[in-house]
Coordinates of C-alpha atoms in Angstrom, one line a residue:
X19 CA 0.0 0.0 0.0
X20 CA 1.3 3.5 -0.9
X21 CA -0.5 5.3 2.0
X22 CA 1.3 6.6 5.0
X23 CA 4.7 4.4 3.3
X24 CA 7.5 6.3 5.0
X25 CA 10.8 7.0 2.9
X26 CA 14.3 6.2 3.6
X27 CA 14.3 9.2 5.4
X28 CA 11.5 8.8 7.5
X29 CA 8.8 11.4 6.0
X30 CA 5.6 10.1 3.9
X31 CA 5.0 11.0 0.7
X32 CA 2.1 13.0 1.6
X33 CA -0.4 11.5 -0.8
X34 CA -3.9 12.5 -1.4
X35 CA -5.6 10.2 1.1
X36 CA -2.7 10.8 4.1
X37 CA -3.4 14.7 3.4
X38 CA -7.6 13.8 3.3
X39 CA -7.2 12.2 6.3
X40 CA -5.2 14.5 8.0
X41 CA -7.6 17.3 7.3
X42 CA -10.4 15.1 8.2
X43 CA -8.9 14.7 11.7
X44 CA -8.3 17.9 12.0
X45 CA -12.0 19.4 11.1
X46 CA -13.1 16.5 13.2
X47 CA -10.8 17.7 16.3
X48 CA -11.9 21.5 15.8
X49 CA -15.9 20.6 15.9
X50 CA -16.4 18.6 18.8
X51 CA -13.5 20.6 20.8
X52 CA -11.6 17.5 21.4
X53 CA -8.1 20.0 22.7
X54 CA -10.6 22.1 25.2
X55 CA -11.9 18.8 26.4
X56 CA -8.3 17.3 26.8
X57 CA -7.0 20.4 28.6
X58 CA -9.5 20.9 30.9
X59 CA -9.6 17.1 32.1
X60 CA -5.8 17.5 32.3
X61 CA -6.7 20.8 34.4
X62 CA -8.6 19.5 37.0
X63 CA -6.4 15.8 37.3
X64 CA -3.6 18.5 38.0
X65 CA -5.8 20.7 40.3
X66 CA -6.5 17.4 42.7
X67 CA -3.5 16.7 42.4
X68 CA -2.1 19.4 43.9
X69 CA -4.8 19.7 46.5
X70 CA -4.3 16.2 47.9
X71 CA -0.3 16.5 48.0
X72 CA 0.3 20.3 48.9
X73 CA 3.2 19.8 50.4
X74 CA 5.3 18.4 48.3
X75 CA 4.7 20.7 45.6
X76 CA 5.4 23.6 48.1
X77 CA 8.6 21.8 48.6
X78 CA 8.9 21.0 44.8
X79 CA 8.3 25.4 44.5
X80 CA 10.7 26.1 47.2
X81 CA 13.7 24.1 46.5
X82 CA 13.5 25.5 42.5
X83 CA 13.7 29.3 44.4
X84 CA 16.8 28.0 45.8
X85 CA 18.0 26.6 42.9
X86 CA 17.8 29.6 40.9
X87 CA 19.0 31.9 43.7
X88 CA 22.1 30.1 43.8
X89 CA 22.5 30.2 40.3
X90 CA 21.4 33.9 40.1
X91 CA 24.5 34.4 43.1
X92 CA 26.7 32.6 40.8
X93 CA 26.3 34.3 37.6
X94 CA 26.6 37.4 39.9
X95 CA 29.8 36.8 41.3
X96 CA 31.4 35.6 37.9
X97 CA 30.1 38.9 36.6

């Protein structure tokens, strides 16, 4: 089968029915909101997330402020 054949280096050919599908995906994607759907599940797994282990994300926050003091002191001092 031609479709969705991949060359030696590594793209398709692109042919009519890759490109039809493609678009179909697409238009398919774009009318029943299938991103917004996707990000706001991911939103509110995240948001529990965070609720339920608040601490170690406070931790997680603090120890990058460190981090990038120390690096801001460093870049300081070389100058």
């Amino acid at each position: 089968m031609a479709a969705w054949h991949r060359g030696s280096d590594g793209n398709t050919r692109h042919t009519q029915r890759e490109r039809a599908t493609a678009a179909a995906d697409v238009t398919c994607k774009r009318r029943h909101h299938t991103a917004e759907f996707w990000h706001a599940a991911r939103a509110q797994k995240q948001a529990a997330d965070i609720t339920r282990h608040r601490d170690r994300y406070a931790a997680g926050l603090q120890a990058l402020r460190t981090y990038r003091a120390t690096i801001a002191e460093v870049l300081r001092k070389l100058g």
